[in-house]
PDB file of C-alpha atoms in Angstrom:
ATOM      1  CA  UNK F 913     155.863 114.457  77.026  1.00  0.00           C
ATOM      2  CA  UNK F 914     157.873 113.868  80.510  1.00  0.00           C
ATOM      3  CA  UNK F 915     156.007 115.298  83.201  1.00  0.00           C
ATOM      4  CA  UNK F 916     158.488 118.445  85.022  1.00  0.00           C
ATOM      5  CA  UNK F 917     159.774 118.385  88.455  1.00  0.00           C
ATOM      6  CA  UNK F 918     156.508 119.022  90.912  1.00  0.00           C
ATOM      7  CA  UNK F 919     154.435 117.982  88.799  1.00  0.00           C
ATOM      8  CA  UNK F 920     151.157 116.276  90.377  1.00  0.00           C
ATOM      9  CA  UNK F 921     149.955 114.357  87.564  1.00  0.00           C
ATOM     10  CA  UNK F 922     149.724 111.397  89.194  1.00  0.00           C
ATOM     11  CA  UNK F 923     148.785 112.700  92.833  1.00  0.00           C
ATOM     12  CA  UNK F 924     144.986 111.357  93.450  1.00  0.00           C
ATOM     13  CA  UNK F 925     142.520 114.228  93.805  1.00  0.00           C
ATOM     14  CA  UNK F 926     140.735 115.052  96.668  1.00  0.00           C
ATOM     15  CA  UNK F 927     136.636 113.593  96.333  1.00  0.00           C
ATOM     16  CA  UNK F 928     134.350 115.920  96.400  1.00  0.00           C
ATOM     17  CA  UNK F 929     130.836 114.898  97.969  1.00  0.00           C
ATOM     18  CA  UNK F 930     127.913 114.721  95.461  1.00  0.00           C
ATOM     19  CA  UNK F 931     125.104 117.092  94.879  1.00  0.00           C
ATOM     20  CA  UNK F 932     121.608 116.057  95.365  1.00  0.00           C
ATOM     21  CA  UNK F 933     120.161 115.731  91.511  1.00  0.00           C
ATOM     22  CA  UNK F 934     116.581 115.140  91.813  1.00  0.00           C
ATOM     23  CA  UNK F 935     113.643 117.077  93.245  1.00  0.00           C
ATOM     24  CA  UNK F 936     112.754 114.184  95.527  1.00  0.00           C
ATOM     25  CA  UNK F 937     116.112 113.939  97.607  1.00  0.00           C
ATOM     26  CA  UNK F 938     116.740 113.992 101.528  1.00  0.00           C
ATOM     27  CA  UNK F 939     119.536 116.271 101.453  1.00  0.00           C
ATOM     28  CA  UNK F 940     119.282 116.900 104.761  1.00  0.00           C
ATOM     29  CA  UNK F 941     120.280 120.916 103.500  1.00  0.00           C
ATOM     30  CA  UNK F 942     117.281 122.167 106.348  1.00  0.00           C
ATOM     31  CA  UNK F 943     119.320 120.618 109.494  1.00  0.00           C
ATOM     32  CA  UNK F 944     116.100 118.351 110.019  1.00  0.00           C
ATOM     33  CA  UNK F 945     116.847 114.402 111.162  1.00  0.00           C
ATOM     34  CA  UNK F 946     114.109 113.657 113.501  1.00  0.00           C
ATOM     35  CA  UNK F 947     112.968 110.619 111.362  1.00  0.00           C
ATOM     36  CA  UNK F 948     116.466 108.771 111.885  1.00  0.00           C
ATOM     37  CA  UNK F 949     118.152 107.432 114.734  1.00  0.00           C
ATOM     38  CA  UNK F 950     120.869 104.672 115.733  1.00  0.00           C
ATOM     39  CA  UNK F 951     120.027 101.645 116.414  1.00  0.00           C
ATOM     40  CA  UNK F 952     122.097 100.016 119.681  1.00  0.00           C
ATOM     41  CA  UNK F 953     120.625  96.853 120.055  1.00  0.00           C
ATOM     42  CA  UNK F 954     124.008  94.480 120.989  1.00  0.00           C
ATOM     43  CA  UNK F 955     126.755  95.099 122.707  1.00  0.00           C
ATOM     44  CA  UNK F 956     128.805  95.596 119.221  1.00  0.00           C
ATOM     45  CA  UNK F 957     126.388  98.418 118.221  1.00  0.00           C
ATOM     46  CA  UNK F 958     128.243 101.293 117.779  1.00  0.00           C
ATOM     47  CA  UNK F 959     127.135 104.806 119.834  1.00  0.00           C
ATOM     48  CA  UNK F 960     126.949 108.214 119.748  1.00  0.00           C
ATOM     49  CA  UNK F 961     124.678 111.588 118.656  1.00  0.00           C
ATOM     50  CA  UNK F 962     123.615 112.693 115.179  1.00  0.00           C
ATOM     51  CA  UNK F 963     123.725 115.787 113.843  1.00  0.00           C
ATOM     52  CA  UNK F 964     123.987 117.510 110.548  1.00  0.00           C
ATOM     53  CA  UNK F 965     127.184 118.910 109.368  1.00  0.00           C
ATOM     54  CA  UNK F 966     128.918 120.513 106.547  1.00  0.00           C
ATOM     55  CA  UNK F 967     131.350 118.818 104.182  1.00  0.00           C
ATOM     56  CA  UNK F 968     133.014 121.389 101.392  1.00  0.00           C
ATOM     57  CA  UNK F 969     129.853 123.414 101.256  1.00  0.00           C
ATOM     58  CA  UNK F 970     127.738 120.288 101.134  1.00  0.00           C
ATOM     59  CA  UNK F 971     124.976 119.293 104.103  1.00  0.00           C
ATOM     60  CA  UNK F 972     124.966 115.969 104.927  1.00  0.00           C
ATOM     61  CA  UNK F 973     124.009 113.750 108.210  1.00  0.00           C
ATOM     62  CA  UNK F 974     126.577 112.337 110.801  1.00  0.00           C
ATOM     63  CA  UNK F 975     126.725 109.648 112.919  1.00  0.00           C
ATOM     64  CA  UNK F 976     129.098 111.020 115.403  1.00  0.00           C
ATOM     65  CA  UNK F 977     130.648 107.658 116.806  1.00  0.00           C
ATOM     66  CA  UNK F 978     131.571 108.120 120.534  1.00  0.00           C
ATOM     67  CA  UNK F 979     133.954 105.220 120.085  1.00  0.00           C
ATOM     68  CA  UNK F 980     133.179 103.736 123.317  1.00  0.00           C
ATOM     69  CA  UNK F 981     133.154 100.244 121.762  1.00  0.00           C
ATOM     70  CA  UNK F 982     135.566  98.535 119.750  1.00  0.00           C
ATOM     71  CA  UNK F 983     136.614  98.695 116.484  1.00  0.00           C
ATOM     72  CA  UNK F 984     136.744  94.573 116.277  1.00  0.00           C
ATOM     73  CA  UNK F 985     133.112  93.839 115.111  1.00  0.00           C
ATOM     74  CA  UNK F 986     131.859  97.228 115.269  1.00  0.00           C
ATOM     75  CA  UNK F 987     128.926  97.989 113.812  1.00  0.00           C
ATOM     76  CA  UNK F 988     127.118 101.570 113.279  1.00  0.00           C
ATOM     77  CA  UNK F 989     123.483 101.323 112.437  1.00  0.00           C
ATOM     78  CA  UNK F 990     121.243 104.084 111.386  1.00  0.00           C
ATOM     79  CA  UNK F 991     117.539 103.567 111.155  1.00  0.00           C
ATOM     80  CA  UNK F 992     115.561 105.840 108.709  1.00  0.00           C
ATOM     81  CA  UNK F 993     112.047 106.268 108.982  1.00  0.00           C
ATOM     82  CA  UNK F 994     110.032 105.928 105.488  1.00  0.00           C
ATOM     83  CA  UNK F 995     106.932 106.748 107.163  1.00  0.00           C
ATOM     84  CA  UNK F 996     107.672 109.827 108.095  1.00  0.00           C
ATOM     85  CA  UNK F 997     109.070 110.819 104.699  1.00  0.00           C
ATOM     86  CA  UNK F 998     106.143 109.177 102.359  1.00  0.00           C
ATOM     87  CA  UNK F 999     102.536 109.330 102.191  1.00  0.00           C
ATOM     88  CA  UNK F1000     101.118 105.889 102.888  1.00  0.00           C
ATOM     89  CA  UNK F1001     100.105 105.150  99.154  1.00  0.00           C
ATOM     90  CA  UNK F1002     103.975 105.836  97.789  1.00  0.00           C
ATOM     91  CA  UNK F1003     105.158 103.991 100.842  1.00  0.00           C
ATOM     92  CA  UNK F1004     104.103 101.028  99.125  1.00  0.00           C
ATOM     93  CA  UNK F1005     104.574 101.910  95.882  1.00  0.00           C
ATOM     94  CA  UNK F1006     108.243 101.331  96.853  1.00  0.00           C
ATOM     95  CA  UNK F1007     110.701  99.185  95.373  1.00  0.00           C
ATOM     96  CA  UNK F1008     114.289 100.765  95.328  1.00  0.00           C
ATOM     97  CA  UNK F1009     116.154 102.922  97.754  1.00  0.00           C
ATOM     98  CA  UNK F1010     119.374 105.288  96.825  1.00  0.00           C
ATOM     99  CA  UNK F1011     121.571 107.034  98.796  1.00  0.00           C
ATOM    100  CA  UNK F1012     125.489 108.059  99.580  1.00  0.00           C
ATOM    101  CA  UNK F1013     127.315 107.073 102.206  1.00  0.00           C
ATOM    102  CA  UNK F1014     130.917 108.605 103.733  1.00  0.00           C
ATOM    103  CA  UNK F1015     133.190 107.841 106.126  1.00  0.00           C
ATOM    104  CA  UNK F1016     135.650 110.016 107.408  1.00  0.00           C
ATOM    105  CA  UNK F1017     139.082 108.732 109.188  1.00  0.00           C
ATOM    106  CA  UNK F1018     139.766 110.487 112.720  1.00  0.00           C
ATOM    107  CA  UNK F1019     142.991 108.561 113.491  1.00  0.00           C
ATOM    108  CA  UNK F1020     146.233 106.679 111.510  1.00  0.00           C
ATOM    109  CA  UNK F1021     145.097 103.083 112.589  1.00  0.00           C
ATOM    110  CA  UNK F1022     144.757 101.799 109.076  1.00  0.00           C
ATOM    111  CA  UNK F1023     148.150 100.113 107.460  1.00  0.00           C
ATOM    112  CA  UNK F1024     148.667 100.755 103.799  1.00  0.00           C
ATOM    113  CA  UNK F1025     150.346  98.262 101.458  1.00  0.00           C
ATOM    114  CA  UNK F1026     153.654  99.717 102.517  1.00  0.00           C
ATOM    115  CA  UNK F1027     153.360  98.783 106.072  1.00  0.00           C
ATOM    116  CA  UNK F1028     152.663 102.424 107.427  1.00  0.00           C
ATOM    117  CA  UNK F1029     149.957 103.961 109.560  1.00  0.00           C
ATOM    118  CA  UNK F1030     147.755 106.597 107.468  1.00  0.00           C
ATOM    119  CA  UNK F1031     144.853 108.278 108.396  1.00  0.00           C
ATOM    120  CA  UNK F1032     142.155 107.247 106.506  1.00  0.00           C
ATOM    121  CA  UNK F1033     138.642 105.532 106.529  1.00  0.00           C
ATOM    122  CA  UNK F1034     139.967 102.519 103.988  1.00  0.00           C
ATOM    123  CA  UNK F1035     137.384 100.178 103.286  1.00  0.00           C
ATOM    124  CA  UNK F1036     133.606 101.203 103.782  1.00  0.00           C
ATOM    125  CA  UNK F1037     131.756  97.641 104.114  1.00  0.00           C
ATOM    126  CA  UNK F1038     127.694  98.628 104.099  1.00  0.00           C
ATOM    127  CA  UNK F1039     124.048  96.946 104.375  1.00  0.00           C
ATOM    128  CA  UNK F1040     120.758  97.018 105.957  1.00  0.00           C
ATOM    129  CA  UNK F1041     117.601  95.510 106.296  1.00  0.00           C
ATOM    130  CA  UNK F1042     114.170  96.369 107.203  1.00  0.00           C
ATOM    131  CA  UNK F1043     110.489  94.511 108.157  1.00  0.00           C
ATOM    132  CA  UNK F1044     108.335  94.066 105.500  1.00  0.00           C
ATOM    133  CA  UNK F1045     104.391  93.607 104.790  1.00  0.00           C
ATOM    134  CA  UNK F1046     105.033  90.153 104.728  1.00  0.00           C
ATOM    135  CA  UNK F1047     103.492  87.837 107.589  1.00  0.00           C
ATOM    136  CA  UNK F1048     105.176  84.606 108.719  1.00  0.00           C
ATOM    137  CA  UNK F1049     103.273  81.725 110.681  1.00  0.00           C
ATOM    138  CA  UNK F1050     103.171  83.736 113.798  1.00  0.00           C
ATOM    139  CA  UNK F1051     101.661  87.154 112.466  1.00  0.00           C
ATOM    140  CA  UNK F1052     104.744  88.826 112.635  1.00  0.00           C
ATOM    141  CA  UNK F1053     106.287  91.099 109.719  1.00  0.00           C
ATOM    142  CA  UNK F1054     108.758  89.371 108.092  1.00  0.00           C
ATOM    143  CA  UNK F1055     112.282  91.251 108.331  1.00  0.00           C
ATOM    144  CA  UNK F1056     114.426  91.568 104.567  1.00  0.00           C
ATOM    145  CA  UNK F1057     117.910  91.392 104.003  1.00  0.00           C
ATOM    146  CA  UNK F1058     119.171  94.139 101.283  1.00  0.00           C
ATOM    147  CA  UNK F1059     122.359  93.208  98.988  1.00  0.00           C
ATOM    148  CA  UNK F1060     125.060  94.918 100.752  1.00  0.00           C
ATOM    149  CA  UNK F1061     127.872  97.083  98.978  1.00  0.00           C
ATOM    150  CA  UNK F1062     131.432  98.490  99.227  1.00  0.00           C
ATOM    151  CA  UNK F1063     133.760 100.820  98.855  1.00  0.00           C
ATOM    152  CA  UNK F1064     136.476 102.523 100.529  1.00  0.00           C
ATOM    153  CA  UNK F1065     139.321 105.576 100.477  1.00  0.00           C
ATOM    154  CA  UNK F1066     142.927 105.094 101.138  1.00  0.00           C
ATOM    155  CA  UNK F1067     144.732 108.087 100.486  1.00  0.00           C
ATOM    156  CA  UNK F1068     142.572 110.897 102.317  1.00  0.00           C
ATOM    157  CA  UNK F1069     140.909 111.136 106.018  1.00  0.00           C
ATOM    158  CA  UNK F1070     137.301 112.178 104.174  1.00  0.00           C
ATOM    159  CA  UNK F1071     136.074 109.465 101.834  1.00  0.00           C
ATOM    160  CA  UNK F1072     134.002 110.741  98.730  1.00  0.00           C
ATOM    161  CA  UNK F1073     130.698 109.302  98.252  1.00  0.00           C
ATOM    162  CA  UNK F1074     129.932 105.277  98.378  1.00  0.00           C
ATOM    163  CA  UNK F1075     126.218 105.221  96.489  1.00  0.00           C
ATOM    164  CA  UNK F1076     124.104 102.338  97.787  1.00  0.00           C
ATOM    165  CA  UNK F1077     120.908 100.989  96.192  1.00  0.00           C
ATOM    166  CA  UNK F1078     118.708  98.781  98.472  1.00  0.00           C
ATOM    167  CA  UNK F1079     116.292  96.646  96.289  1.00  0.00           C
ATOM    168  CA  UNK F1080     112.733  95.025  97.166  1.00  0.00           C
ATOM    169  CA  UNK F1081     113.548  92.321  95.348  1.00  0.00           C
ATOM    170  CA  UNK F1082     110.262  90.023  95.901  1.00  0.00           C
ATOM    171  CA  UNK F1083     108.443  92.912  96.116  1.00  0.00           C
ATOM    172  CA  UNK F1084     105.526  90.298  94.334  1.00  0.00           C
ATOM    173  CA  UNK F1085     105.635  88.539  97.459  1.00  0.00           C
ATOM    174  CA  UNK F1086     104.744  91.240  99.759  1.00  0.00           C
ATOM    175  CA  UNK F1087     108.188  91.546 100.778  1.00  0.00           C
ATOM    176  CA  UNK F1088     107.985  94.969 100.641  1.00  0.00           C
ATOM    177  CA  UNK F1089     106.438  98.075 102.484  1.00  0.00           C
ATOM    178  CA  UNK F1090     102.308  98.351 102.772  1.00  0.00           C
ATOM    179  CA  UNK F1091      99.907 101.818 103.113  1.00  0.00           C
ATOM    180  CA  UNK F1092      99.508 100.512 106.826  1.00  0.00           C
ATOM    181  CA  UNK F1093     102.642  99.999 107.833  1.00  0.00           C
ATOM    182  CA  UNK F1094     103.037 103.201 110.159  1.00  0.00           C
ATOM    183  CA  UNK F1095     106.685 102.226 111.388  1.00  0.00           C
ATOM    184  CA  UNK F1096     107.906 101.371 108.361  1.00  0.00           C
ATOM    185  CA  UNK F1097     111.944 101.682 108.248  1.00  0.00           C
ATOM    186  CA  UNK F1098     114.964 100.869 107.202  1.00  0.00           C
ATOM    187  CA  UNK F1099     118.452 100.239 108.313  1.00  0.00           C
ATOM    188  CA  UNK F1100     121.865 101.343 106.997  1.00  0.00           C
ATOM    189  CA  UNK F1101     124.890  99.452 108.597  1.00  0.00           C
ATOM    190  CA  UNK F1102     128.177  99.917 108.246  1.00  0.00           C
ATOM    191  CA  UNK F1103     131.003  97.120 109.669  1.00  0.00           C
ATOM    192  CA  UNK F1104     134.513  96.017 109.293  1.00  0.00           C
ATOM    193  CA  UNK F1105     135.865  99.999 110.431  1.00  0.00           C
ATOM    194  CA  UNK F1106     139.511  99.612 109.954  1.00  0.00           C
ATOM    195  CA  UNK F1107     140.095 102.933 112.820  1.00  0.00           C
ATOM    196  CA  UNK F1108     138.297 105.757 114.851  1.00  0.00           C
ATOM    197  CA  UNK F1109     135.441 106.846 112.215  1.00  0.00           C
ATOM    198  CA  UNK F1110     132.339 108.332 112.149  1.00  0.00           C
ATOM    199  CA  UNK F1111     129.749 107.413 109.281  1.00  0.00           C
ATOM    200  CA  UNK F1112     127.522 110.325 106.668  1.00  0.00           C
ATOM    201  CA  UNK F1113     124.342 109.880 104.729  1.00  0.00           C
ATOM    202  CA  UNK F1114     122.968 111.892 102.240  1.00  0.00           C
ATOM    203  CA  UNK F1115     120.930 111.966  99.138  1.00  0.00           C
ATOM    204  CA  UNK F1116     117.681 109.396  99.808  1.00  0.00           C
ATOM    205  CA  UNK F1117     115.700 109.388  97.063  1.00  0.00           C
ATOM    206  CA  UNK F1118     112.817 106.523  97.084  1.00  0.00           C
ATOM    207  CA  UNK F1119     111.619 104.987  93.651  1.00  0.00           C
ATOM    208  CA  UNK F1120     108.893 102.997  92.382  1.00  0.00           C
ATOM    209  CA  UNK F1121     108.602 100.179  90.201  1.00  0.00           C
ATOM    210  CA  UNK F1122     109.499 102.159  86.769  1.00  0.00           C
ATOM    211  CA  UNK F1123     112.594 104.402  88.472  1.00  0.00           C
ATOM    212  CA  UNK F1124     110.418 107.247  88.935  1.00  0.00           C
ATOM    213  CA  UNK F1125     111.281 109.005  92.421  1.00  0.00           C
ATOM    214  CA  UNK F1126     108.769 109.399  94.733  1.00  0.00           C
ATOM    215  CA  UNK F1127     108.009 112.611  96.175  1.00  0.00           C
ATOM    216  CA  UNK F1128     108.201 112.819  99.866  1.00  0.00           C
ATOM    217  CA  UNK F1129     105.745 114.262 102.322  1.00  0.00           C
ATOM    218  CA  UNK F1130     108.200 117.754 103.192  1.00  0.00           C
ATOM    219  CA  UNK F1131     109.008 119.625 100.553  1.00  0.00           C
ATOM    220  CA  UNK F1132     111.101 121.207 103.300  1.00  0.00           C
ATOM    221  CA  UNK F1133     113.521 117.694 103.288  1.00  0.00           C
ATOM    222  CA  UNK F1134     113.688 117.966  99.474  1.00  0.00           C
ATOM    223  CA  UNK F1135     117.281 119.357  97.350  1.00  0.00           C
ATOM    224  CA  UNK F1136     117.030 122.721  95.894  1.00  0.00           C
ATOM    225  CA  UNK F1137     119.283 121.659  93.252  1.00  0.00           C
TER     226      UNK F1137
END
């Protein structure tokens, strides 16, 4: 059957952002962010404020880039506390970490396949990293690289959601977080911004060793989905 004149059939969809699913989420729906904050510790550290704003009905944190430093080797880095969101027992009892990510597109710097200037994030390039129980020869806590991931939006200024998974890997090793470590964190990075953009999180949820979340220490941070 031949589609009729105006039809959309083939016109992409706008994404929708996605709805916290389990108990144990940061959904950030109470307006609370006091355990995050951005890292600017080089001169391509991206700056700006936080705050938490709504995106089609859906709360979310923003890193409101001030876009005082250039886009070539930007990077915006969040840092997220996990000691102020777990006890001290399920802080170690960590071994993944899920979440969403967004990026929104605030001019038409990117160019599409066709040569012309749109206005949208394009490709969303993130990763972190964090310091771990682990001692090195000098006492200090040995930092861990997570496996970064990727996605991206090309035909709307307000990317849907790019889930990311950071893994303790050699968690047997120590490499991981202990019931000590007060300042326990983590850091979510995003690079490679291809124009003026500001980067979202939502929907931390923590899990242990079998996939079972962990619940956090404010039921006040948690989804009410």
């Amino acid at each position: 059957m031949m589609c009729s004149i105006g039809c959309s059939k083939d016109k992409p969809t706008p994404p929708k952002p996605v709805e916290a699913s389990d108990p144990n989420t940061v959904s950030f729906d109470d307006g609370i962010f006091d355990f995050v904050e951005i890292i600017c510790d080089d001169k391509q550290s991206a700056e700006g404020t936080l705050s938490v704003v709504e995106v089609q009905g859906n709360k979310m944190l923003r890193f409101n880039d001030d876009h005082s430093i250039p886009l070539e080797g930007k990077v915006q880095k969040l840092s997220i506390s996990a000691a102020a969101l777990l006890s001290p027992e399920n802080l170690a009892k960590v071994r993944s970490i899920q979440f969403d990510v967004y990026a929104d597109a605030l001019d038409d710097s990117y160019v599409n396949q066709d040569g012309k200037n749109v206005k949208v994030p394009g490709t969303i390039s993130c990763g972190g990293g964090t310091v771990t129980a682990k001692k090195n020869s000098n006492n200090e806590n040995v930092w861990y690289d997570f496996e970064g991931f990727e996605g991206g939006e090309y035909n709307f200024d307000m990317s849907g959601a790019v889930h990311g998974e950071f893994k303790f890997l050699l968690a047997a090793s120590d490499v991981c977080w202990s019931e000590d470590m007060d300042a326990a964190n983590f850091l979510i990075m995003r690079w490679g911004c291809e124009n003026a953009s500001n980067l979202y999180v939502d929907n931390i949820v923590f899990y242990d060793e079998s996939g079972k979340s962990l619940p956090l220490l404010d039921n006040n941070k948690t989804s009410s989905s």
